[in-house]
């Protein structure tokens, strides 16, 4: 009899959990929806091969994003599996400055330029949170392009530098923080670095904590907040890189004009499986709860 009761309790909890999931996912989908006019279309971006350079001024355009590539790693020595990918990008765009942010230089940079954030930075539980946070600060301070180490370059990024901010679309909703373009001091980044303090909460498990405090869900929330309070920004200032130009989770024939290749070593986040992983973790937790 008790077992039967436990089973019904388990079923009810499961039903509530599923209902909650549907409500959360549909509201997240609603609030994090990307305005169709925000997507960069392939027609807006000239298609160049990997050895053709493009100078905005020659086309009557203004370069907004400085030619700086930012990457992060624990130390100055990139792991062998990613060093070639990173080097190939720098060789393709030798005029781009390269800044590698190590654990030590990241902390020094925050202490020097954003000392109000140093306590939060030092107090993060997970190293990934620091690796996430530093990319928003260096983009705010210098501008440029932040790229995870597992992203490779297929053609020079020159034509993308005329937009103030570009973020890649991720699955199922929102934007990713593994590749970000920004001009120096853009107000979206200003909002983002300040909200790191507000969003610094623990969600008990490592995955949701990282996702919502510093990672892609955090950035997606910043995008949603910013575009809601600056309604014209989606179509003009902050452009979204569609799958066809971002290339992530796309077969080569689906994204022949992609600027990037992806090695899915996932240096920091297994981010596209994020929600599934998150639900999986909670699902397992609930199963244990049900079994108790
Ligand atoms: C550039 O493209 C050509 C032709 O697709 C390819 O053979 C070559 O390896 C590429 N070079 C770089 C540096 O990616």
mmCIF file of C-alpha atoms and ligand atoms in Angstrom:
data_model
loop_
_atom_site.group_PDB
_atom_site.id
_atom_site.type_symbol
_atom_site.label_atom_id
_atom_site.label_comp_id
_atom_site.label_asym_id
_atom_site.label_seq_id
_atom_site.Cartn_x
_atom_site.Cartn_y
_atom_site.Cartn_z
ATOM 1 C CA UNK A 1 0.000 0.000 0.000
ATOM 2 C CA UNK A 2 2.804 2.366 0.986
ATOM 3 C CA UNK A 3 4.646 1.577 -2.145
ATOM 4 C CA UNK A 4 1.615 2.392 -4.191
ATOM 5 C CA UNK A 5 1.229 5.684 -2.400
ATOM 6 C CA UNK A 6 4.879 6.506 -2.971
ATOM 7 C CA UNK A 7 4.335 5.752 -6.616
ATOM 8 C CA UNK A 8 1.407 8.215 -6.848
ATOM 9 C CA UNK A 9 3.397 10.843 -5.006
ATOM 10 C CA UNK A 10 6.188 10.268 -7.476
ATOM 11 C CA UNK A 11 3.797 10.581 -10.422
ATOM 12 C CA UNK A 12 2.336 13.819 -9.051
ATOM 13 C CA UNK A 13 5.759 15.286 -8.491
ATOM 14 C CA UNK A 14 6.772 14.263 -11.973
ATOM 15 C CA UNK A 15 3.624 15.829 -13.445
ATOM 16 C CA UNK A 16 4.252 19.068 -11.543
ATOM 17 C CA UNK A 17 7.837 19.024 -12.646
ATOM 18 C CA UNK A 18 6.871 18.572 -16.292
ATOM 19 C CA UNK A 19 4.242 21.278 -16.046
ATOM 20 C CA UNK A 20 6.790 23.599 -14.434
ATOM 21 C CA UNK A 21 9.252 22.806 -17.183
ATOM 22 C CA UNK A 22 6.706 23.656 -19.862
ATOM 23 C CA UNK A 23 5.824 26.938 -18.136
ATOM 24 C CA UNK A 24 9.472 27.873 -17.615
ATOM 25 C CA UNK A 25 10.525 26.910 -21.125
ATOM 26 C CA UNK A 26 7.643 28.694 -22.793
ATOM 27 C CA UNK A 27 8.155 31.889 -20.800
ATOM 28 C CA UNK A 28 11.912 31.718 -21.360
ATOM 29 C CA UNK A 29 11.224 31.240 -25.059
ATOM 30 C CA UNK A 30 8.875 34.203 -24.994
ATOM 31 C CA UNK A 31 11.175 36.554 -23.081
ATOM 32 C CA UNK A 32 14.335 35.500 -24.841
ATOM 33 C CA UNK A 33 12.828 35.524 -28.301
ATOM 34 C CA UNK A 34 15.044 37.194 -30.876
ATOM 35 C CA UNK A 35 13.459 39.756 -33.149
ATOM 36 C CA UNK A 36 13.765 38.470 -36.746
ATOM 37 C CA UNK A 37 15.229 41.819 -37.825
ATOM 38 C CA UNK A 38 18.184 41.235 -35.474
ATOM 39 C CA UNK A 39 19.614 38.384 -37.535
ATOM 40 C CA UNK A 40 22.461 39.263 -39.834
ATOM 41 C CA UNK A 41 21.449 38.007 -43.208
ATOM 42 C CA UNK A 42 23.920 36.386 -45.558
ATOM 43 C CA UNK A 43 22.965 39.087 -48.061
ATOM 44 C CA UNK A 44 24.230 41.822 -45.731
ATOM 45 C CA UNK A 45 27.647 40.267 -45.351
ATOM 46 C CA UNK A 46 29.954 40.003 -48.358
ATOM 47 C CA UNK A 47 31.118 36.477 -49.050
ATOM 48 C CA UNK A 48 34.898 36.345 -49.233
ATOM 49 C CA UNK A 49 37.340 33.474 -49.438
ATOM 50 C CA UNK A 50 39.895 32.832 -46.752
ATOM 51 C CA UNK A 51 42.613 34.992 -48.340
ATOM 52 C CA UNK A 52 40.544 38.074 -49.273
ATOM 53 C CA UNK A 53 40.701 41.018 -46.916
ATOM 54 C CA UNK A 54 37.977 43.648 -46.681
ATOM 55 C CA UNK A 55 38.456 47.201 -45.591
ATOM 56 C CA UNK A 56 35.263 48.923 -44.339
ATOM 57 C CA UNK A 57 36.386 52.385 -45.505
ATOM 58 C CA UNK A 58 36.709 51.126 -49.115
ATOM 59 C CA UNK A 59 32.999 50.300 -48.997
ATOM 60 C CA UNK A 60 31.781 53.486 -47.366
ATOM 61 C CA UNK A 61 31.456 51.749 -43.992
ATOM 62 C CA UNK A 62 32.869 52.613 -40.589
ATOM 63 C CA UNK A 63 34.685 49.974 -38.589
ATOM 64 C CA UNK A 64 33.122 49.898 -35.118
ATOM 65 C CA UNK A 65 34.826 46.863 -33.642
ATOM 66 C CA UNK A 66 38.593 47.074 -33.170
ATOM 67 C CA UNK A 67 40.801 44.364 -34.678
ATOM 68 C CA UNK A 68 41.591 42.545 -31.451
ATOM 69 C CA UNK A 69 41.060 38.828 -30.778
ATOM 70 C CA UNK A 70 40.650 37.919 -27.103
ATOM 71 C CA UNK A 71 40.976 34.370 -25.790
ATOM 72 C CA UNK A 72 41.301 32.898 -22.315
ATOM 73 C CA UNK A 73 43.275 30.040 -20.865
ATOM 74 C CA UNK A 74 44.654 29.158 -17.438
ATOM 75 C CA UNK A 75 48.230 29.884 -18.459
ATOM 76 C CA UNK A 76 50.211 31.291 -21.382
ATOM 77 C CA UNK A 77 50.590 27.794 -22.845
ATOM 78 C CA UNK A 78 47.600 26.801 -24.916
ATOM 79 C CA UNK A 79 46.791 23.083 -24.828
ATOM 80 C CA UNK A 80 48.090 21.278 -27.927
ATOM 81 C CA UNK A 81 44.609 20.371 -29.199
ATOM 82 C CA UNK A 82 43.623 24.042 -29.543
ATOM 83 C CA UNK A 83 46.868 25.893 -30.177
ATOM 84 C CA UNK A 84 46.835 25.188 -33.931
ATOM 85 C CA UNK A 85 43.230 26.404 -34.299
ATOM 86 C CA UNK A 86 44.053 29.651 -32.547
ATOM 87 C CA UNK A 87 47.314 30.124 -34.473
ATOM 88 C CA UNK A 88 45.531 29.614 -37.820
ATOM 89 C CA UNK A 89 43.130 32.473 -36.988
ATOM 90 C CA UNK A 90 46.012 34.783 -36.140
ATOM 91 C CA UNK A 91 47.832 33.812 -39.346
ATOM 92 C CA UNK A 92 44.730 34.504 -41.404
ATOM 93 C CA UNK A 93 44.368 37.959 -39.789
ATOM 94 C CA UNK A 94 47.932 38.981 -38.909
ATOM 95 C CA UNK A 95 46.874 42.623 -38.505
ATOM 96 C CA UNK A 96 44.566 41.705 -35.609
ATOM 97 C CA UNK A 97 46.054 42.182 -32.183
ATOM 98 C CA UNK A 98 45.943 39.051 -30.014
ATOM 99 C CA UNK A 99 45.238 39.123 -26.290
ATOM 100 C CA UNK A 100 45.372 35.911 -24.285
ATOM 101 C CA UNK A 101 43.871 36.323 -20.811
ATOM 102 C CA UNK A 102 45.336 33.924 -18.270
ATOM 103 C CA UNK A 103 44.063 33.354 -14.728
ATOM 104 C CA UNK A 104 46.771 35.692 -13.462
ATOM 105 C CA UNK A 105 46.434 38.454 -16.060
ATOM 106 C CA UNK A 106 42.617 38.368 -15.787
ATOM 107 C CA UNK A 107 42.732 38.973 -12.072
ATOM 108 C CA UNK A 108 45.314 41.722 -12.503
ATOM 109 C CA UNK A 109 43.173 43.386 -15.162
ATOM 110 C CA UNK A 110 40.061 43.360 -12.940
ATOM 111 C CA UNK A 111 42.046 44.663 -9.956
ATOM 112 C CA UNK A 112 43.446 47.491 -12.040
ATOM 113 C CA UNK A 113 40.446 48.602 -14.107
ATOM 114 C CA UNK A 114 37.313 47.277 -12.382
ATOM 115 C CA UNK A 115 38.324 47.021 -8.724
ATOM 116 C CA UNK A 116 34.649 47.268 -7.651
ATOM 117 C CA UNK A 117 34.235 43.781 -9.141
ATOM 118 C CA UNK A 118 37.304 42.107 -7.635
ATOM 119 C CA UNK A 119 35.520 40.614 -4.601
ATOM 120 C CA UNK A 120 32.806 39.053 -6.746
ATOM 121 C CA UNK A 121 35.450 37.794 -9.176
ATOM 122 C CA UNK A 122 37.526 36.197 -6.422
ATOM 123 C CA UNK A 123 34.490 34.722 -4.677
ATOM 124 C CA UNK A 124 33.138 32.778 -7.650
ATOM 125 C CA UNK A 125 32.944 29.088 -6.788
ATOM 126 C CA UNK A 126 33.849 27.857 -10.260
ATOM 127 C CA UNK A 127 36.797 28.840 -12.448
ATOM 128 C CA UNK A 128 34.415 28.836 -15.426
ATOM 129 C CA UNK A 129 32.577 31.785 -13.877
ATOM 130 C CA UNK A 130 35.806 33.799 -13.893
ATOM 131 C CA UNK A 131 36.504 32.706 -17.480
ATOM 132 C CA UNK A 132 32.987 33.875 -18.416
ATOM 133 C CA UNK A 133 33.192 37.172 -16.543
ATOM 134 C CA UNK A 134 36.580 38.280 -17.847
ATOM 135 C CA UNK A 135 35.377 38.153 -21.469
ATOM 136 C CA UNK A 136 32.633 40.742 -20.774
ATOM 137 C CA UNK A 137 35.114 43.063 -19.059
ATOM 138 C CA UNK A 138 37.789 42.935 -21.761
ATOM 139 C CA UNK A 139 35.153 43.542 -24.444
ATOM 140 C CA UNK A 140 33.858 46.483 -22.458
ATOM 141 C CA UNK A 141 37.343 47.886 -21.932
ATOM 142 C CA UNK A 142 39.011 47.264 -25.299
ATOM 143 C CA UNK A 143 36.279 46.080 -27.609
ATOM 144 C CA UNK A 144 37.153 43.372 -30.129
ATOM 145 C CA UNK A 145 36.238 39.748 -30.621
ATOM 146 C CA UNK A 146 36.115 37.127 -27.897
ATOM 147 C CA UNK A 147 36.435 33.533 -29.151
ATOM 148 C CA UNK A 148 36.506 30.244 -27.243
ATOM 149 C CA UNK A 149 39.582 28.185 -28.040
ATOM 150 C CA UNK A 150 37.595 25.521 -29.867
ATOM 151 C CA UNK A 151 36.378 27.951 -32.552
ATOM 152 C CA UNK A 152 38.329 28.109 -35.803
ATOM 153 C CA UNK A 153 38.353 30.778 -38.526
ATOM 154 C CA UNK A 154 37.225 29.951 -42.056
ATOM 155 C CA UNK A 155 37.550 33.483 -43.503
ATOM 156 C CA UNK A 156 38.641 36.875 -42.201
ATOM 157 C CA UNK A 157 36.130 38.518 -39.877
ATOM 158 C CA UNK A 158 36.665 41.961 -41.461
ATOM 159 C CA UNK A 159 33.101 42.468 -42.832
ATOM 160 C CA UNK A 160 31.622 41.778 -39.382
ATOM 161 C CA UNK A 161 33.473 44.680 -37.771
ATOM 162 C CA UNK A 162 31.048 47.363 -38.964
ATOM 163 C CA UNK A 163 28.364 46.432 -36.401
ATOM 164 C CA UNK A 164 28.460 47.675 -32.795
ATOM 165 C CA UNK A 165 27.738 44.253 -31.252
ATOM 166 C CA UNK A 166 27.268 40.753 -32.673
ATOM 167 C CA UNK A 167 26.208 37.736 -30.612
ATOM 168 C CA UNK A 168 25.604 34.212 -31.918
ATOM 169 C CA UNK A 169 22.224 32.524 -31.690
ATOM 170 C CA UNK A 170 22.220 29.372 -29.650
ATOM 171 C CA UNK A 171 19.843 26.437 -29.236
ATOM 172 C CA UNK A 172 17.098 26.279 -28.052
ATOM 173 C CA UNK A 173 16.827 29.958 -27.070
ATOM 174 C CA UNK A 174 18.972 32.994 -26.562
ATOM 175 C CA UNK A 175 22.567 33.746 -27.379
ATOM 176 C CA UNK A 176 25.894 32.121 -26.620
ATOM 177 C CA UNK A 177 28.929 33.721 -25.022
ATOM 178 C CA UNK A 178 31.518 31.572 -26.790
ATOM 179 C CA UNK A 179 31.915 34.141 -29.582
ATOM 180 C CA UNK A 180 31.141 37.821 -29.079
ATOM 181 C CA UNK A 181 31.923 40.970 -31.024
ATOM 182 C CA UNK A 182 31.649 44.393 -29.433
ATOM 183 C CA UNK A 183 32.850 47.911 -29.835
ATOM 184 C CA UNK A 184 34.624 49.482 -26.893
ATOM 185 C CA UNK A 185 32.346 50.596 -24.048
ATOM 186 C CA UNK A 186 29.071 49.518 -25.626
ATOM 187 C CA UNK A 187 26.116 50.094 -23.227
ATOM 188 C CA UNK A 188 25.056 46.435 -23.510
ATOM 189 C CA UNK A 189 28.441 45.421 -22.090
ATOM 190 C CA UNK A 190 28.179 48.187 -19.500
ATOM 191 C CA UNK A 191 24.854 46.721 -18.352
ATOM 192 C CA UNK A 192 26.264 43.188 -18.520
ATOM 193 C CA UNK A 193 29.299 43.796 -16.306
ATOM 194 C CA UNK A 194 27.202 45.551 -13.683
ATOM 195 C CA UNK A 195 24.537 42.866 -13.677
ATOM 196 C CA UNK A 196 27.154 40.178 -12.982
ATOM 197 C CA UNK A 197 26.929 41.353 -9.375
ATOM 198 C CA UNK A 198 23.107 41.222 -9.335
ATOM 199 C CA UNK A 199 23.010 37.776 -10.947
ATOM 200 C CA UNK A 200 25.673 36.263 -8.693
ATOM 201 C CA UNK A 201 23.546 33.551 -7.082
ATOM 202 C CA UNK A 202 24.127 29.926 -6.417
ATOM 203 C CA UNK A 203 21.578 27.585 -7.990
ATOM 204 C CA UNK A 204 22.854 24.673 -5.878
ATOM 205 C CA UNK A 205 24.127 22.588 -8.774
ATOM 206 C CA UNK A 206 27.161 23.662 -10.765
ATOM 207 C CA UNK A 207 25.488 23.669 -14.144
ATOM 208 C CA UNK A 208 22.580 26.052 -13.525
ATOM 209 C CA UNK A 209 24.774 28.193 -11.281
ATOM 210 C CA UNK A 210 27.298 28.804 -14.052
ATOM 211 C CA UNK A 211 24.669 29.170 -16.782
ATOM 212 C CA UNK A 212 22.588 31.752 -14.909
ATOM 213 C CA UNK A 213 25.281 33.696 -13.040
ATOM 214 C CA UNK A 214 27.825 34.263 -15.822
ATOM 215 C CA UNK A 215 27.184 31.927 -18.765
ATOM 216 C CA UNK A 216 24.959 31.866 -21.848
ATOM 217 C CA UNK A 217 21.641 32.133 -19.960
ATOM 218 C CA UNK A 218 22.989 35.143 -18.089
ATOM 219 C CA UNK A 219 24.059 36.787 -21.337
ATOM 220 C CA UNK A 220 20.728 35.906 -22.967
ATOM 221 C CA UNK A 221 18.942 37.601 -20.072
ATOM 222 C CA UNK A 222 21.132 40.690 -20.567
ATOM 223 C CA UNK A 223 20.288 40.680 -24.258
ATOM 224 C CA UNK A 224 16.568 40.366 -23.456
ATOM 225 C CA UNK A 225 16.694 43.174 -20.862
ATOM 226 C CA UNK A 226 18.675 45.467 -23.123
ATOM 227 C CA UNK A 227 16.560 45.013 -26.230
ATOM 228 C CA UNK A 228 13.376 45.410 -24.154
ATOM 229 C CA UNK A 229 14.563 48.781 -22.834
ATOM 230 C CA UNK A 230 16.097 49.870 -26.174
ATOM 231 C CA UNK A 231 13.439 48.669 -28.624
ATOM 232 C CA UNK A 232 15.172 49.773 -31.812
ATOM 233 C CA UNK A 233 18.507 48.244 -30.846
ATOM 234 C CA UNK A 234 17.711 44.692 -32.001
ATOM 235 C CA UNK A 235 17.510 45.581 -35.650
ATOM 236 C CA UNK A 236 20.336 48.104 -35.684
ATOM 237 C CA UNK A 237 22.933 47.922 -32.911
ATOM 238 C CA UNK A 238 22.982 44.378 -31.687
ATOM 239 C CA UNK A 239 22.966 41.876 -34.468
ATOM 240 C CA UNK A 240 22.582 38.145 -34.097
ATOM 241 C CA UNK A 241 24.792 35.757 -36.002
ATOM 242 C CA UNK A 242 22.530 33.071 -37.485
ATOM 243 C CA UNK A 243 23.556 29.429 -37.613
ATOM 244 C CA UNK A 244 24.497 29.827 -41.290
ATOM 245 C CA UNK A 245 27.248 32.349 -40.453
ATOM 246 C CA UNK A 246 28.147 31.009 -36.999
ATOM 247 C CA UNK A 247 28.397 27.427 -38.224
ATOM 248 C CA UNK A 248 27.810 25.783 -34.860
ATOM 249 C CA UNK A 249 25.851 22.538 -34.967
ATOM 250 C CA UNK A 250 25.538 22.975 -38.716
ATOM 251 C CA UNK A 251 26.720 20.490 -41.313
ATOM 252 C CA UNK A 252 29.141 22.136 -43.775
ATOM 253 C CA UNK A 253 26.507 22.054 -46.529
ATOM 254 C CA UNK A 254 24.039 23.886 -44.258
ATOM 255 C CA UNK A 255 26.446 26.742 -43.614
ATOM 256 C CA UNK A 256 28.690 27.146 -46.675
ATOM 257 C CA UNK A 257 29.281 30.823 -45.846
ATOM 258 C CA UNK A 258 30.078 30.308 -42.181
ATOM 259 C CA UNK A 259 32.930 32.392 -40.815
ATOM 260 C CA UNK A 260 33.732 29.782 -38.187
ATOM 261 C CA UNK A 261 34.418 26.116 -37.696
ATOM 262 C CA UNK A 262 33.766 24.384 -34.397
ATOM 263 C CA UNK A 263 35.807 21.671 -32.820
ATOM 264 C CA UNK A 264 33.388 20.953 -29.999
ATOM 265 C CA UNK A 265 36.189 20.336 -27.560
ATOM 266 C CA UNK A 266 34.126 22.677 -25.469
ATOM 267 C CA UNK A 267 36.742 24.569 -23.612
ATOM 268 C CA UNK A 268 34.303 25.921 -21.058
ATOM 269 C CA UNK A 269 30.661 25.027 -21.642
ATOM 270 C CA UNK A 270 28.967 22.169 -23.352
ATOM 271 C CA UNK A 271 26.598 24.991 -23.981
ATOM 272 C CA UNK A 272 24.211 23.841 -26.631
ATOM 273 C CA UNK A 273 23.281 20.796 -24.650
ATOM 274 C CA UNK A 274 22.772 23.223 -21.814
ATOM 275 C CA UNK A 275 19.087 22.977 -21.263
ATOM 276 C CA UNK A 276 18.946 19.280 -21.840
ATOM 277 C CA UNK A 277 21.808 18.783 -19.418
ATOM 278 C CA UNK A 278 20.134 21.053 -16.915
ATOM 279 C CA UNK A 279 16.818 19.239 -17.164
ATOM 280 C CA UNK A 280 18.598 15.909 -17.096
ATOM 281 C CA UNK A 281 20.297 16.822 -13.849
ATOM 282 C CA UNK A 282 17.083 17.971 -12.252
ATOM 283 C CA UNK A 283 15.202 15.034 -13.662
ATOM 284 C CA UNK A 284 17.647 12.689 -11.961
ATOM 285 C CA UNK A 285 17.360 14.664 -8.744
ATOM 286 C CA UNK A 286 13.611 14.278 -8.842
ATOM 287 C CA UNK A 287 13.851 10.596 -9.524
ATOM 288 C CA UNK A 288 15.846 10.199 -6.330
ATOM 289 C CA UNK A 289 13.312 12.318 -4.540
ATOM 290 C CA UNK A 290 10.586 10.063 -5.879
ATOM 291 C CA UNK A 291 12.416 6.945 -4.738
ATOM 292 C CA UNK A 292 12.863 8.219 -1.186
HETATM 293 C C1 LIG B 1 41.843 28.436 -47.678
HETATM 294 O O1 LIG B 1 40.930 27.783 -48.557
HETATM 295 C C2 LIG B 1 41.547 26.831 -49.395
HETATM 296 C C3 LIG B 1 40.507 26.362 -50.412
HETATM 297 O O2 LIG B 1 39.293 26.037 -49.792
HETATM 298 C C4 LIG B 1 42.114 25.719 -48.547
HETATM 299 O O3 LIG B 1 42.724 24.718 -49.352
HETATM 300 C C5 LIG B 1 43.130 26.304 -47.579
HETATM 301 O O4 LIG B 1 43.590 25.297 -46.709
HETATM 302 C C6 LIG B 1 42.506 27.422 -46.770
HETATM 303 N N1 LIG B 1 43.539 28.072 -45.978
HETATM 304 C C7 LIG B 1 43.387 28.368 -44.703
HETATM 305 C C8 LIG B 1 44.514 29.076 -44.054
HETATM 306 O O5 LIG B 1 42.394 28.063 -44.079
#
